[in-house]
XYZ file of C-alpha atoms in Angstrom:
459
model
C 134.312 84.118 76.232
C 132.778 82.762 79.550
C 132.687 85.595 82.311
C 134.457 83.982 85.043
C 133.340 86.402 87.674
C 129.753 85.118 87.350
C 131.249 81.513 88.027
C 133.083 82.536 91.167
C 132.527 79.979 93.820
C 134.990 80.519 96.542
C 138.703 80.748 97.638
C 141.639 78.371 98.627
C 142.136 78.261 102.351
C 144.569 75.219 102.539
C 146.913 73.395 100.177
C 148.085 69.884 101.200
C 150.051 68.402 98.396
C 147.475 67.591 95.702
C 144.681 68.147 98.097
C 143.133 71.636 98.154
C 140.546 72.830 100.758
C 138.280 75.493 99.334
C 135.825 77.847 101.174
C 132.787 78.037 98.937
C 129.806 80.460 98.696
C 127.816 77.357 97.612
C 128.565 73.737 97.416
C 129.388 72.307 94.115
C 128.369 68.703 93.383
C 130.909 65.849 93.789
C 133.138 65.380 90.666
C 132.496 68.932 89.583
C 135.493 70.303 87.741
C 136.642 73.797 89.342
C 139.564 76.012 88.118
C 141.691 78.662 89.262
C 144.235 80.938 87.200
C 147.707 81.780 88.037
C 150.523 83.060 85.905
C 148.255 82.767 82.610
C 147.688 79.153 83.344
C 144.501 77.389 84.360
C 144.735 74.689 87.154
C 141.769 72.291 87.301
C 140.539 70.587 90.473
C 137.999 67.768 90.980
C 135.589 68.018 94.003
C 136.033 64.827 96.134
C 134.699 65.506 99.514
C 132.200 67.783 101.231
C 133.576 68.685 104.745
C 130.819 71.081 106.058
C 128.280 73.467 104.563
C 131.029 75.630 103.261
C 134.134 73.713 102.735
C 135.176 71.019 100.235
C 138.254 68.962 99.545
C 139.408 68.826 95.936
C 142.231 67.035 94.107
C 144.365 69.002 91.653
C 144.675 67.566 88.197
C 147.883 69.624 87.660
C 151.033 70.313 89.792
C 150.487 72.557 92.867
C 153.442 74.809 92.392
C 152.250 78.344 92.614
C 149.101 77.666 94.279
C 148.410 79.792 97.479
C 145.776 80.611 100.107
C 143.273 83.167 99.093
C 143.333 82.458 95.275
C 139.894 82.682 93.686
C 138.311 79.509 92.430
C 135.763 79.332 89.647
C 133.089 76.672 88.716
C 133.200 75.317 85.272
C 129.506 74.211 85.645
C 130.238 70.456 84.698
C 132.501 67.564 85.465
C 135.821 67.238 83.424
C 134.998 67.036 79.681
C 137.361 66.180 76.726
C 137.116 67.325 73.148
C 136.280 64.395 70.876
C 136.687 64.025 67.134
C 137.233 61.441 64.309
C 140.589 63.174 63.849
C 141.772 61.854 67.264
C 143.268 58.661 65.545
C 146.937 58.818 65.299
C 147.395 61.319 68.167
C 149.040 61.417 71.493
C 146.848 63.169 74.265
C 146.813 63.974 77.946
C 143.814 63.499 80.285
C 142.406 66.929 79.092
C 142.491 65.906 75.297
C 145.338 68.306 74.803
C 148.273 67.093 72.415
C 151.375 65.768 73.684
C 152.762 65.192 70.096
C 153.424 68.729 69.087
C 150.627 68.787 66.568
C 147.723 71.244 66.583
C 144.866 70.619 69.184
C 141.811 68.601 68.351
C 138.857 70.715 66.885
C 136.789 71.625 69.790
C 133.451 70.859 68.111
C 132.079 68.295 70.638
C 132.906 67.516 74.188
C 132.175 64.532 76.317
C 131.966 63.874 80.094
C 134.573 61.571 81.363
C 132.143 60.421 84.128
C 129.284 59.386 81.611
C 127.035 56.823 83.070
C 127.226 53.269 81.386
C 124.704 52.718 78.665
C 121.578 50.935 79.852
C 121.626 47.105 79.781
C 118.985 47.206 77.143
C 121.559 48.696 74.714
C 124.127 46.091 75.551
C 124.606 42.819 73.378
C 125.860 39.451 74.668
C 128.847 37.591 73.594
C 128.874 37.453 69.754
C 132.017 35.250 69.419
C 135.693 35.266 69.438
C 137.839 38.132 68.407
C 140.550 36.511 66.403
C 144.037 37.897 66.806
C 146.030 35.633 64.572
C 148.355 34.873 67.429
C 148.151 31.070 67.655
C 148.460 30.370 71.382
C 146.027 33.083 72.292
C 143.391 32.097 69.869
C 143.663 28.532 70.686
C 144.093 28.304 74.491
C 142.712 31.573 75.933
C 140.831 33.443 73.268
C 139.561 36.924 73.339
C 135.960 37.563 73.424
C 134.268 40.337 71.463
C 133.198 43.077 73.968
C 134.948 40.940 76.692
C 137.964 41.861 78.973
C 141.291 40.294 79.138
C 143.961 40.598 81.751
C 147.652 40.595 80.872
C 149.768 39.500 83.786
C 153.467 39.846 83.395
C 156.560 41.249 84.727
C 159.144 43.419 82.970
C 160.979 41.955 80.046
C 158.749 39.215 79.215
C 157.220 40.608 76.144
C 153.998 42.514 77.418
C 154.390 45.682 75.471
C 155.222 43.690 72.252
C 152.066 41.528 72.714
C 149.965 44.764 73.273
C 151.356 46.188 70.064
C 150.767 42.958 68.074
C 147.076 42.956 69.449
C 146.729 46.528 68.166
C 148.220 45.604 64.683
C 145.841 42.492 64.502
C 142.750 44.665 65.307
C 143.782 47.208 62.529
C 144.796 44.449 60.067
C 142.370 41.690 60.532
C 139.144 43.448 61.747
C 139.833 47.007 60.198
C 139.273 48.300 63.828
C 140.729 50.974 65.937
C 142.654 51.076 69.206
C 142.698 53.376 72.307
C 145.787 52.945 74.620
C 145.501 54.278 78.135
C 148.812 54.788 79.827
C 148.194 54.958 83.626
C 151.220 56.145 85.446
C 153.737 55.289 82.599
C 157.285 56.276 82.944
C 157.980 58.965 80.300
C 160.730 56.858 78.794
C 158.248 53.939 78.362
C 155.722 56.125 76.890
C 158.156 57.710 74.515
C 159.529 54.160 73.327
C 156.036 52.996 72.820
C 154.961 55.919 70.786
C 157.960 55.652 68.522
C 157.793 51.885 68.114
C 154.029 52.172 67.225
C 154.857 54.679 64.586
C 157.561 52.461 62.988
C 155.242 49.491 63.060
C 152.650 51.716 61.180
C 149.837 50.912 63.716
C 149.792 54.478 65.028
C 147.353 55.623 62.251
C 144.516 53.595 63.746
C 145.388 54.186 67.353
C 144.703 57.016 69.938
C 147.043 57.137 72.937
C 146.242 58.950 76.252
C 148.913 59.152 78.882
C 148.765 60.109 82.594
C 152.478 60.086 83.479
C 154.014 58.813 86.679
C 155.120 62.187 87.838
C 151.668 63.681 87.613
C 149.101 64.306 90.273
C 147.427 61.148 91.613
C 144.281 62.876 90.328
C 145.427 62.494 86.893
C 146.604 58.887 87.190
C 143.209 58.124 88.808
C 141.032 59.570 86.045
C 143.364 58.992 82.881
C 141.694 55.624 82.243
C 138.156 57.242 82.224
C 139.468 59.943 79.800
C 140.669 57.273 77.384
C 137.527 55.109 77.820
C 135.605 58.195 76.843
C 137.388 58.307 73.656
C 136.755 54.624 73.140
C 132.996 55.007 73.591
C 133.018 57.846 71.124
C 134.767 55.834 68.492
C 132.496 52.789 69.065
C 129.259 54.925 68.928
C 130.401 57.036 65.828
C 132.688 54.848 63.716
C 130.705 51.704 64.663
C 133.943 49.738 64.583
C 135.755 47.115 66.704
C 137.550 49.038 69.319
C 140.412 47.609 71.390
C 140.743 49.395 74.655
C 144.327 48.787 76.110
C 145.075 49.912 79.855
C 148.685 49.788 81.065
C 148.560 49.445 84.111
C 145.433 48.792 85.903
C 147.270 48.267 89.154
C 148.474 51.867 88.883
C 145.019 53.100 88.717
C 144.271 51.203 91.891
C 147.436 52.697 93.458
C 146.234 56.275 92.511
C 142.868 55.585 94.161
C 144.664 54.652 97.364
C 146.774 57.616 97.175
C 143.657 59.810 96.929
C 141.854 57.890 99.705
C 144.697 58.510 102.161
C 144.968 62.255 101.260
C 141.139 62.547 101.938
C 141.611 60.886 105.340
C 139.694 57.771 104.806
C 140.424 54.771 106.935
C 142.383 52.213 104.926
C 140.831 48.654 104.544
C 142.196 45.370 103.743
C 146.091 45.336 103.211
C 146.011 49.161 103.286
C 143.848 49.578 100.259
C 141.205 52.102 100.093
C 137.696 51.010 101.271
C 136.085 52.021 97.968
C 138.580 49.781 96.028
C 135.791 47.392 94.655
C 133.366 50.357 93.558
C 136.208 52.310 91.862
C 137.404 49.232 89.760
C 133.760 48.413 88.777
C 133.165 52.112 87.768
C 135.839 51.711 85.103
C 135.081 48.079 84.097
C 131.463 48.358 83.867
C 131.583 50.968 80.951
C 133.417 48.420 78.796
C 130.804 46.573 76.797
C 129.439 46.133 73.266
C 126.290 47.718 71.763
C 124.574 47.133 68.425
C 126.692 50.183 67.194
C 130.061 48.700 67.821
C 132.204 46.572 70.372
C 134.840 47.597 72.898
C 137.153 44.722 73.650
C 139.656 45.429 76.528
C 143.172 44.187 77.234
C 144.397 45.307 80.727
C 147.915 44.789 81.812
C 147.850 43.966 85.482
C 150.830 44.067 87.805
C 150.729 41.457 90.635
C 152.152 42.498 93.902
C 154.693 39.633 95.129
C 153.112 37.451 92.500
C 150.153 37.050 95.072
C 147.025 36.448 92.940
C 145.020 36.730 96.135
C 145.975 40.377 96.707
C 142.735 42.312 97.213
C 143.391 44.747 94.069
C 144.232 41.810 91.804
C 141.098 39.807 93.162
C 138.876 42.954 92.423
C 140.174 43.261 88.914
C 140.081 39.487 88.186
C 136.261 39.468 89.019
C 135.659 41.424 85.956
C 137.906 39.574 83.520
C 136.589 37.058 80.906
C 140.170 35.963 80.061
C 143.476 35.761 81.970
C 146.746 35.595 79.995
C 149.889 34.868 82.149
C 153.254 35.668 80.674
C 155.844 33.543 82.076
C 159.643 34.511 82.595
C 160.404 30.595 82.380
C 158.769 30.520 79.015
C 160.932 33.592 77.899
C 164.062 31.997 79.151
C 163.422 29.117 76.782
C 162.988 31.262 73.903
C 159.239 30.674 73.733
C 157.666 33.908 72.316
C 155.015 35.032 72.979
C 155.867 33.871 76.521
C 152.383 32.847 77.363
C 152.160 30.260 80.202
C 149.579 27.800 78.437
C 148.736 25.913 81.756
C 148.042 29.010 83.964
C 146.308 31.156 81.208
C 142.576 30.548 80.979
C 139.194 31.849 79.846
C 135.907 31.701 81.579
C 134.428 31.007 78.081
C 136.448 27.792 77.358
C 133.408 25.683 76.670
C 131.752 23.852 73.835
C 128.831 26.206 73.692
C 131.047 29.240 73.064
C 133.964 27.683 71.198
C 132.210 24.905 69.263
C 133.061 21.122 69.686
C 136.233 21.146 67.558
C 137.942 24.099 69.019
C 137.221 22.919 72.545
C 138.490 19.453 71.848
C 141.625 20.387 70.245
C 142.391 23.098 72.997
C 141.864 20.439 75.697
C 143.955 17.794 74.049
C 146.896 20.394 73.586
C 146.562 21.322 77.150
C 146.663 17.787 78.287
C 149.826 16.936 76.352
C 151.550 20.162 77.575
C 150.441 19.432 81.152
C 151.713 15.814 80.976
C 154.997 17.125 79.607
C 155.231 19.608 82.536
C 154.672 16.686 84.961
C 157.458 14.619 83.423
C 160.097 17.354 83.152
C 161.638 16.549 86.680
C 161.891 12.730 85.775
C 163.355 13.634 82.376
C 166.073 15.828 83.949
C 166.955 13.273 86.635
C 166.727 9.909 84.705
C 166.669 10.903 81.015
C 163.799 10.425 78.377
C 164.593 6.729 77.874
C 163.207 5.697 81.226
C 159.720 6.859 80.148
C 157.002 4.478 78.664
C 156.521 4.520 74.922
C 153.298 6.333 75.430
C 154.893 9.102 77.576
C 157.809 9.357 75.089
C 155.256 10.074 72.345
C 153.375 12.563 74.399
C 156.647 14.459 75.268
C 157.876 14.547 71.811
C 154.504 15.926 70.517
C 154.295 18.370 73.419
C 157.691 19.748 72.880
C 156.756 20.320 69.213
C 153.589 21.923 69.979
C 155.255 24.127 72.394
C 157.441 25.404 69.686
C 154.603 25.436 67.093
C 152.883 28.019 69.450
C 155.636 30.497 68.839
C 155.448 32.857 65.958
C 157.278 36.005 64.428
C 155.259 39.334 65.270
C 154.759 41.964 62.539
C 155.636 44.801 64.893
C 159.120 43.258 65.432
C 159.858 42.430 61.723
C 162.509 45.385 61.477
C 164.242 44.073 64.666
C 164.274 40.408 63.959
C 164.373 40.348 60.119
C 161.584 37.895 60.200
C 158.336 38.708 58.324
C 155.372 38.734 60.848
C 152.759 36.011 60.426
C 149.198 35.944 61.308
C 147.594 32.509 61.424
C 143.670 32.138 61.185
C 142.176 30.069 63.949
C 140.846 27.394 61.609
C 144.577 26.826 60.233
C 145.806 26.662 63.879
C 143.273 23.983 64.698
C 144.147 21.952 61.579
C 147.712 21.933 62.392
C 147.345 21.129 66.115
C 145.045 18.224 65.032
C 147.880 17.063 62.891
C 150.478 17.287 65.555
C 148.099 15.317 68.026
C 147.608 12.500 65.456
C 151.261 12.117 64.801
C 151.377 13.532 61.139
C 154.393 15.612 62.014
C 156.348 13.148 64.203
C 159.020 12.948 61.682
C 159.681 16.732 61.876
C 162.458 18.120 64.209
C 161.560 20.474 66.989
C 163.427 23.188 65.091
C 161.274 22.795 61.965
C 158.204 23.666 64.184
C 159.839 26.806 65.747
C 158.859 30.443 64.983
C 156.674 29.801 61.922
C 153.020 30.398 60.918
C 151.028 27.771 59.432
C 152.679 24.234 58.898
C 151.002 23.974 55.466
C 152.195 27.123 53.892
C 155.852 26.908 54.776
C 158.513 24.358 53.799
């Protein structure tokens, strides 16, 4: 057992909400983890600011009830570390790696620093291709890139959580990979529902969930994504598998950083955000990449304040993303699920070099048909489809069938919808879309194209 008397570093002199001022005999480095004990419990702090040669400001990583002036503070000798183990899969943990699922703690055989430096660029590998998900609209129009970062923009009730669960299922089923879910500022109801649904969908066995809940200290919400990313890096480096790293919600990570910045007395910058916004987002994003040992592919849910894509926080996050998937309430209201907006969703890698000539040509043709249909919707609503030219009638008819073809039943919802989930290989999606574009399915009704997998394998 560590003799804490030898680690004594100072005493608490002020408590301001989650911010604690500590009088130190020596200054600990920034990001050092300090602790105090009260009522048989340990309270952890993280050093954020040196005030003078004796005083520091630290952010608590627990509730502050029970803290008082004069309490002794001890130095742990390192930044926050979490226990890592191959047995972490299937578990529900907090920022410290402690169980939230009522099961025994992880074996504490190895610890990793949540502030580990990114691996050197010489270790990184470039884009190695598309990560197929089996979801037609994603693979066709805004494909995931192995080792890339995807932003999932959507409000409440448009299917964001279901889509995330299907991504996790796809990585497990298609790629035999594993997933790490970081719940940043999740409501406890949402966290519990997601955990239960993941168990029912039988994807929890290949998934690790790390939660920093909404009622916890801003220090927890600010660091829980780094804690989860530490587990993702461990699984990448030890299991050498495809790792899907899911963050919900990156905007709450930014909000927690803004809270801490205000508590530390920093002058706010643009639109009230912290002056360190860009570097804080980059610190998280720059650790997400692939090596020769394995790949981390990231899917990040992003809330857009007032639907303003020029918001500084959204812009800072967007600059790191390879793919942008916009979930539209308009699509959901039409019964188009997944409710991906095919015209606003995009990928920086939509080019012939990355996708190949066939995929690029089919995707562009599908997008052109859907764009033309969108342009003509007002005319159709006012004058009727009969007023269109023969060419436009044909385009509208095929676009409506393509729109319905790009829906599909999900495996994770099979018990609710009574429809067997389907996964469609990209090659089959391209073949089907080519057939739609050339008129092979002109005789089918729109209903025959709706909520099905491949056109060839079903009646």
